[in-house]
Coordinates of C-alpha atoms in Angstrom, one line a residue:
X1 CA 95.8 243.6 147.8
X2 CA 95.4 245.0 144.1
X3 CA 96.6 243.4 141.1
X4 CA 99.6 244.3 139.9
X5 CA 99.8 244.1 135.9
X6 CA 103.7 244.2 134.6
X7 CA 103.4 245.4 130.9
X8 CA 105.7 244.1 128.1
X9 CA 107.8 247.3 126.8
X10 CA 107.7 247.5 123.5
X11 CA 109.4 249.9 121.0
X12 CA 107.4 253.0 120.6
X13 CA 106.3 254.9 117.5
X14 CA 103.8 257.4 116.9
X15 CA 100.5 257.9 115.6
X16 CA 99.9 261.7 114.6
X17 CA 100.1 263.3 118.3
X18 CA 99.8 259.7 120.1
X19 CA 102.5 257.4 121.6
X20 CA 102.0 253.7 120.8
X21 CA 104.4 251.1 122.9
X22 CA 107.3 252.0 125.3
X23 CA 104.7 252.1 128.1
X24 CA 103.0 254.8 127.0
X25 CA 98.8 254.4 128.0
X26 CA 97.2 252.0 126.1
X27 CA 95.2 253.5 123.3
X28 CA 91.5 252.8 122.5
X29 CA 90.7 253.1 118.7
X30 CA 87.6 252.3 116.6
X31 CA 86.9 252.5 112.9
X32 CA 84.1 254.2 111.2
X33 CA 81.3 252.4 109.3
X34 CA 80.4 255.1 106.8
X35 CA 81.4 255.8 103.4
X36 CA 84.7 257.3 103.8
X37 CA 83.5 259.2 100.8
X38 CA 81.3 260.9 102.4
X39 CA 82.9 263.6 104.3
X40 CA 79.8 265.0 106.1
X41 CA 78.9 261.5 107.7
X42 CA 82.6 260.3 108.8
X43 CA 83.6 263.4 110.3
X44 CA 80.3 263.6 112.4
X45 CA 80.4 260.2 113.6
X46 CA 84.6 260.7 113.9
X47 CA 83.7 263.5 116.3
X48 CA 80.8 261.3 118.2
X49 CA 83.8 258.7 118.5
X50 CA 86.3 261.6 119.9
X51 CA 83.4 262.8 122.9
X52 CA 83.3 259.3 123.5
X53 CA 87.3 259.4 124.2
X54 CA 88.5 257.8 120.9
X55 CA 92.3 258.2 120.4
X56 CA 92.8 256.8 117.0
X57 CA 90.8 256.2 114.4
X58 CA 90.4 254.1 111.4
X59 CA 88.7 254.5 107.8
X60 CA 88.4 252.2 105.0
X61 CA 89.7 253.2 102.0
X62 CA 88.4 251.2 98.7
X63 CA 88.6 253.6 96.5
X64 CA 90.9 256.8 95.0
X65 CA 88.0 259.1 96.1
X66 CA 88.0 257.8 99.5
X67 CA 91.4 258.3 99.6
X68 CA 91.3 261.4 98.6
X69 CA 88.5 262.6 100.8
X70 CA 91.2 261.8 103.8
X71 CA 92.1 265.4 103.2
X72 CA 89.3 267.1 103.7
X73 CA 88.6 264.6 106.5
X74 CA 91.2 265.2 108.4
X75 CA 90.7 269.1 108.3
X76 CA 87.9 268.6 110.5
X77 CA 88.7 266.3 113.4
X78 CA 91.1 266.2 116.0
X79 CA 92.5 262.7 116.6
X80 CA 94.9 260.8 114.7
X81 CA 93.3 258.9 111.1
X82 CA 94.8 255.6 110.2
X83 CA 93.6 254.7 106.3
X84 CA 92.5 250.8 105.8
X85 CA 94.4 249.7 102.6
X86 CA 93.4 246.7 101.2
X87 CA 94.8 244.9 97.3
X88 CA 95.6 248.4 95.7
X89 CA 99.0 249.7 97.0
X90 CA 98.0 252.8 94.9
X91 CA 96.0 253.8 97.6
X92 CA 98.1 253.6 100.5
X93 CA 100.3 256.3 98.4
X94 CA 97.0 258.5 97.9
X95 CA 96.3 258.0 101.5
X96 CA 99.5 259.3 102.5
X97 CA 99.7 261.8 100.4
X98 CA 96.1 262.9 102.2
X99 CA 97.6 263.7 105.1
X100 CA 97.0 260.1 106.6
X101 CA 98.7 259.7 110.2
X102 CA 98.9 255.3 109.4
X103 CA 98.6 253.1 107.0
X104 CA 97.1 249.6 107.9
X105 CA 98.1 247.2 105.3
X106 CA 98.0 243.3 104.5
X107 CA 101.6 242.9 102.6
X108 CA 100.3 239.5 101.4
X109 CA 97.7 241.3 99.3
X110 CA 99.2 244.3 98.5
X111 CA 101.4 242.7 95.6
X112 CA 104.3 242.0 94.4
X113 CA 107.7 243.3 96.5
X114 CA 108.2 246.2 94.6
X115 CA 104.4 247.4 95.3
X116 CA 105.3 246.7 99.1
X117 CA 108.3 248.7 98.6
X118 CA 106.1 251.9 97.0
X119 CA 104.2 251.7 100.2
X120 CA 107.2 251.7 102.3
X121 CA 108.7 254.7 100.5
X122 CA 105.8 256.7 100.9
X123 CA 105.1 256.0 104.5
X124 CA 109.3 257.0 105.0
X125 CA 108.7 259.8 102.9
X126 CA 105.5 261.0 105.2
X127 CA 107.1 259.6 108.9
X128 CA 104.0 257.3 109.1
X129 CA 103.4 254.5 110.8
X130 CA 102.6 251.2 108.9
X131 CA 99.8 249.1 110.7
X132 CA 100.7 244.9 109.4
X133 CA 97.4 243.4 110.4
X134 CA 97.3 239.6 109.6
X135 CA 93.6 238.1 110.3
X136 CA 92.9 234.3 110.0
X137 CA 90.8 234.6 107.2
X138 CA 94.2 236.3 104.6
X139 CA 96.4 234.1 105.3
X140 CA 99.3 233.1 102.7
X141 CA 98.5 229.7 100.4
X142 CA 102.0 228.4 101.4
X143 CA 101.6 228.8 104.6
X144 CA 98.5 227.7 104.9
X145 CA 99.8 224.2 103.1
X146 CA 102.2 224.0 105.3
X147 CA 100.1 224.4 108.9
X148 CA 97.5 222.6 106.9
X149 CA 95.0 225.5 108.0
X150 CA 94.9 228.1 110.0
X151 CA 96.2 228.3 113.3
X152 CA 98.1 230.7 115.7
X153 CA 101.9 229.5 114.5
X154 CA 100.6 230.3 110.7
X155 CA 99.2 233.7 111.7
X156 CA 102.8 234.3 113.7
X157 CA 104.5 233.2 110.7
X158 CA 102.7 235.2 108.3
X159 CA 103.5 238.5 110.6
X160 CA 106.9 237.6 110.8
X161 CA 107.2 237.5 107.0
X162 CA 105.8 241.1 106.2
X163 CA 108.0 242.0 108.8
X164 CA 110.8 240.8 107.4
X165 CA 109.9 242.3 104.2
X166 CA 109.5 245.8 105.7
X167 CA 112.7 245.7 107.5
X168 CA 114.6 244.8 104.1
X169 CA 113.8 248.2 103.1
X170 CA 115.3 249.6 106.0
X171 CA 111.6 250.8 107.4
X172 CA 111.1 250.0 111.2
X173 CA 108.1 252.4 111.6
X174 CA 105.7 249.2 112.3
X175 CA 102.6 248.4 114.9
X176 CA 101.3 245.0 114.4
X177 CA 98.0 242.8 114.8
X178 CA 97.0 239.0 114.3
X179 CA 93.7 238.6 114.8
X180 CA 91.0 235.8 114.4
X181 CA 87.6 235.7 115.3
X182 CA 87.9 232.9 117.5
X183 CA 89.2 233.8 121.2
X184 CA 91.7 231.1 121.5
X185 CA 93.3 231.2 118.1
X186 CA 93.8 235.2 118.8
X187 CA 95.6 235.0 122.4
X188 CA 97.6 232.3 121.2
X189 CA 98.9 233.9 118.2
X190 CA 99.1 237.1 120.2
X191 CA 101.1 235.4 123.1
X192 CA 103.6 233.2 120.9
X193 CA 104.2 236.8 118.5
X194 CA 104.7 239.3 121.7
X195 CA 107.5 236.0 123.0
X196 CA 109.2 236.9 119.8
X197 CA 109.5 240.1 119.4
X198 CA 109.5 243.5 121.3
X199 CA 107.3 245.6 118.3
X200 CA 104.1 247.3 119.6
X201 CA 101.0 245.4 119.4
X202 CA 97.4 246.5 118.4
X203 CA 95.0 243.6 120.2
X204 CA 91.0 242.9 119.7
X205 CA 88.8 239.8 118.6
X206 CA 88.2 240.5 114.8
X207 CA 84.7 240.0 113.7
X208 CA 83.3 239.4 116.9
X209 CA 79.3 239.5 116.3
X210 CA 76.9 241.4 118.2
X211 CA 76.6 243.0 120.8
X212 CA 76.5 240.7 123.5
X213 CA 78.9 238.0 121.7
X214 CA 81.0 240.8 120.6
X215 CA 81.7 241.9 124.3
X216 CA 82.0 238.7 125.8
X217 CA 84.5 237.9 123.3
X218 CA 86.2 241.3 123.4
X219 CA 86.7 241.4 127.2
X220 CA 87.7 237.8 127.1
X221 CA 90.7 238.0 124.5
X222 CA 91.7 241.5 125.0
X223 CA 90.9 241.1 128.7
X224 CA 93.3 237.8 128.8
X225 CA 96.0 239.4 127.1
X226 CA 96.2 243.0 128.9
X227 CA 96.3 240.9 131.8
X228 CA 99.6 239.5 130.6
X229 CA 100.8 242.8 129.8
X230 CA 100.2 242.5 126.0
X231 CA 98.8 245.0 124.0
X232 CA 99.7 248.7 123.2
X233 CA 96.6 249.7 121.6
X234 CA 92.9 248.0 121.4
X235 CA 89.7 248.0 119.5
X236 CA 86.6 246.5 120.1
X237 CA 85.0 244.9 117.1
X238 CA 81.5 245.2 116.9
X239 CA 78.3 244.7 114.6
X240 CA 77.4 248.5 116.1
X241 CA 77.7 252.1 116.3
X242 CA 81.4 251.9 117.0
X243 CA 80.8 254.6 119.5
X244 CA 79.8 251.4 121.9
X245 CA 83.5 250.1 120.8
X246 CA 84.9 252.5 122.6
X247 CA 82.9 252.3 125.3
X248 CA 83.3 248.6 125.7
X249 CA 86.9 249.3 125.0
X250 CA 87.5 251.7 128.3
X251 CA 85.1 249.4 130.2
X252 CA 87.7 246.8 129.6
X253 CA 90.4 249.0 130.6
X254 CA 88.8 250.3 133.8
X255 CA 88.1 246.9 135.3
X256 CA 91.1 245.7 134.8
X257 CA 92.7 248.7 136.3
X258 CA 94.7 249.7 133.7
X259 CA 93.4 253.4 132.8
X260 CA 90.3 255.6 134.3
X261 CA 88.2 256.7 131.6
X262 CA 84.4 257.9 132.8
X263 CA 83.0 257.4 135.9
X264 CA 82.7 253.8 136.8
X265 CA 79.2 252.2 138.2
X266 CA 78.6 249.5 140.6
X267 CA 75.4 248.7 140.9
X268 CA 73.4 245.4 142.7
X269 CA 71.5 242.8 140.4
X270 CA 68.4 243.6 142.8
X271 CA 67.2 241.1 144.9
X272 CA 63.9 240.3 147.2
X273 CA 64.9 243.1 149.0
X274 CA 64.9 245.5 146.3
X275 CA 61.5 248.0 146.0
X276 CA 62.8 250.9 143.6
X277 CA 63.0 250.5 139.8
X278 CA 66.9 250.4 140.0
X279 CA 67.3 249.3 136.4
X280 CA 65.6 252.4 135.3
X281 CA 67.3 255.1 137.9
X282 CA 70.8 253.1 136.2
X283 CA 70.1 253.4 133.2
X284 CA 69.1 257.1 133.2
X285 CA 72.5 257.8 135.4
X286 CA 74.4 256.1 132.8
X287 CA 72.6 258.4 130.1
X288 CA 73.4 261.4 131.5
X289 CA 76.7 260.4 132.1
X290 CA 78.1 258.7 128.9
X291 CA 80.3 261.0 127.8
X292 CA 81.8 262.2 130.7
X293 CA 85.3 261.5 131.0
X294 CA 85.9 262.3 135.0
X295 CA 87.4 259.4 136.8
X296 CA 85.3 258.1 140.0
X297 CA 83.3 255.5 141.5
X298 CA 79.5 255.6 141.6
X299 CA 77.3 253.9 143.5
X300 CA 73.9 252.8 142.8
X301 CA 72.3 250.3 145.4
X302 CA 68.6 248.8 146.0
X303 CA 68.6 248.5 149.3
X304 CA 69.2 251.3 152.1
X305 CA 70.5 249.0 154.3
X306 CA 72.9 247.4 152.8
X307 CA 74.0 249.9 150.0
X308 CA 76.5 252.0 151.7
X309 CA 78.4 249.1 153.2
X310 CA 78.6 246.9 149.8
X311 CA 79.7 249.9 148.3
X312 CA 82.1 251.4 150.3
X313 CA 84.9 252.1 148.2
X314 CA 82.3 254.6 145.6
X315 CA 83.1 258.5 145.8
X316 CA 79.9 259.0 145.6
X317 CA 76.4 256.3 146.0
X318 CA 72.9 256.3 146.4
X319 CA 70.7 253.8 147.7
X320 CA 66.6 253.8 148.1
X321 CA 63.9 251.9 149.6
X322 CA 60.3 252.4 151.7
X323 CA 60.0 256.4 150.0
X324 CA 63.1 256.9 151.1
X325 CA 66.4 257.9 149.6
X326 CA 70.4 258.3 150.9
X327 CA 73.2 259.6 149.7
X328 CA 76.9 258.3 150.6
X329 CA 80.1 258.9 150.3
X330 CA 83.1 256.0 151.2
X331 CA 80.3 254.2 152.9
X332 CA 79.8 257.1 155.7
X333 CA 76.0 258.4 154.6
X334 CA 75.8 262.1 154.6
X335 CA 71.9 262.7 154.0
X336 CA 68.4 261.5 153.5
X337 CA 66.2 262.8 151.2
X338 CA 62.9 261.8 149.3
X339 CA 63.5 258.6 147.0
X340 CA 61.9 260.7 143.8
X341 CA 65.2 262.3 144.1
X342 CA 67.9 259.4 144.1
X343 CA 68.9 260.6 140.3
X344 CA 68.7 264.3 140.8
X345 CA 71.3 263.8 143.7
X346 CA 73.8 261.8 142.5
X347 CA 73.8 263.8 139.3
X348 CA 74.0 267.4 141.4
X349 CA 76.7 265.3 143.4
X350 CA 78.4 264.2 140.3
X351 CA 78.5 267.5 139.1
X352 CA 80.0 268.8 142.2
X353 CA 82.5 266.5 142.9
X354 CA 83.8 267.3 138.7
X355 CA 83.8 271.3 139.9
X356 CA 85.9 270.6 143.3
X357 CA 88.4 268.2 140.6
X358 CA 88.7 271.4 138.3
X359 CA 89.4 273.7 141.2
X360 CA 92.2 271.6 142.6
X361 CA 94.1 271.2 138.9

């Protein structure tokens, strides 16, 4: 029986060309870790992030010249740019101005109300979204006297507030994210905000380390939530090329069910049984195929044996052992061939299987 998932509808607003909330697919974004000043560097790793099937994407802006730079930024790309405004509402209205698609702002230290409102007015005057991202670490002193620290009701509070504030001036153009680095204190906050209100929600586990700690943490608290239906769009925070953010990000995603981005790879831990260097013949299939975005199930099994029938649900598998290789399809195996070959097969499969797809749209 598969799991059925029943998504929370949200309001829906747009980001550039992409539809955030009101059940429309759950987007992955990332954010560049260049100097947004730098126009060479963050369009060629903007455009590494689109191949890797980045839908949004987010860039720090510290400065009037990174602000400015957004222009010639965005000439160059072809996904949606959200600028990161932090203290200096001045730069929001730069941003904009740019040609940002977002602005992703922390009212609480943008200023006073009327600098909140010159960030308003320009996003109404530009039909932008405006991003309200509260993280544990920002949090208001008040509130923070009152919950005597940080917890998920102070983060929900906090969100509320800047909402509030927005909606005074009439703007209803919001996404919001509450975030901590902690996975608890994150699905809490998220769960008891998305009880409240019905405004689309951008989910990940801020500052969530390295690689491996930054995935376990990531799949845990994004994982949870999109299991509950929460969550219109998601980024995977990592101390890494952000290219693995997405990545992870659609990994998430695909075991879960939720969207089919790349082919997906099941693959045995290797046992007694095992006599082929499977890590190696996985990892070089996963290589050649990172950046493909086609949709199926591949199979890559130890033993010849067993493979095709712990793998019968895979499009397409191959499994080797004693010099010898096979490849199968839904379990049934359609040939043998020499084990040297396993990768050259699947791939020539692989590529096959993408041909037939295009023929049949």
């Amino acid at each position: 029986m598969s799991y059925f998932i029943k998504r929370k509808k949200t309001l829906q607003i747009k980001v550039g060309n992409v539809k955030i909330g009101g059940m429309a697919p759950i987007a992955v974004q990332s954010m560049t870790n260049t100097r947004t000043q730098d126009v060479v560097a963050t369009v060629s790793q903007t455009k590494r992030l689109e191949k890797a099937g980045c839908e949004i994407v987010r860039v720090a802006v510290p400065d009037q010249e990174a602000a400015q730079a957004i222009s010639s930024i965005k000439d160059q790309i072809s996904i949606p740019l959200i600028a990161d405004i932090h203290f200096d509402y001045r730069l929001a209205i730069s941003a904009a101005r740019a040609g940002a698609d977002g602005l992703r702002i922390n009212p609480g230290n943008i200023g006073g109300k009327q600098k909140v409102k010159a960030v308003v007015d320009i996003a109404r005057e530009f039909n932008i979204p405006i991003r309200i991202g509260v993280n544990s670490g920002s949090l208001e002193k008040d509130i923070l006297k009152k919950y005597n620290g940080t917890c998920a009701k102070a983060m929900v509070e906090s969100a509320l507030r800047h909402i509030e504030l927005l909606k005074s001036f009439d703007f209803h153009n919001i996404k919001v994210s509450i975030k901590a680095s902690d996975v608890h204190r994150t699905i809490d906050a998220l769960r008891l905000f998305s009880s409240k209100t019905n405004l689309p929600l951008h989910i990940g586990v801020t500052e969530a380390g390295t690689l491996y700690p930054g995935i376990v943490k990531s799949a845990l608290g994004i994982g949870m939530l999109l299991a509950e239906g929460i969550g219109d769009t998601i980024r995977v925070s990592l101390t890494r090329d952000p290219v693995e953010e997405v990545r992870v990000g659609y990994e998430i995603l695909k075991a879960l069910g939720i969207r089919q981005h790349g082919p997906e790879i099941i693959s045995c831990p290797t046992c007694g049984r095992c006599n082929i260097d499977l890590f190696d013949i996985v990892e070089q299939v996963e290589k050649n195929l990172l950046l493909n975005p086609l949709p199926l199930k591949l199979a890559i099994m130890g033993c010849v044996v067993n493979g095709p029938g712990e793998a019968k649900e895979a499009d397409i598998g191959i499994a080797g052992g004693d010099g010898t290789g096979i490849l199968f399809k839904k379990g049934k195996v359609i040939k043998k061939f020499p084990q040297e070959k396993l990768v050259e097969v699947l791939l020539k499969e692989v590529e096959k299987y993408e041909k037939d797809t295009d023929s049949r749209w």
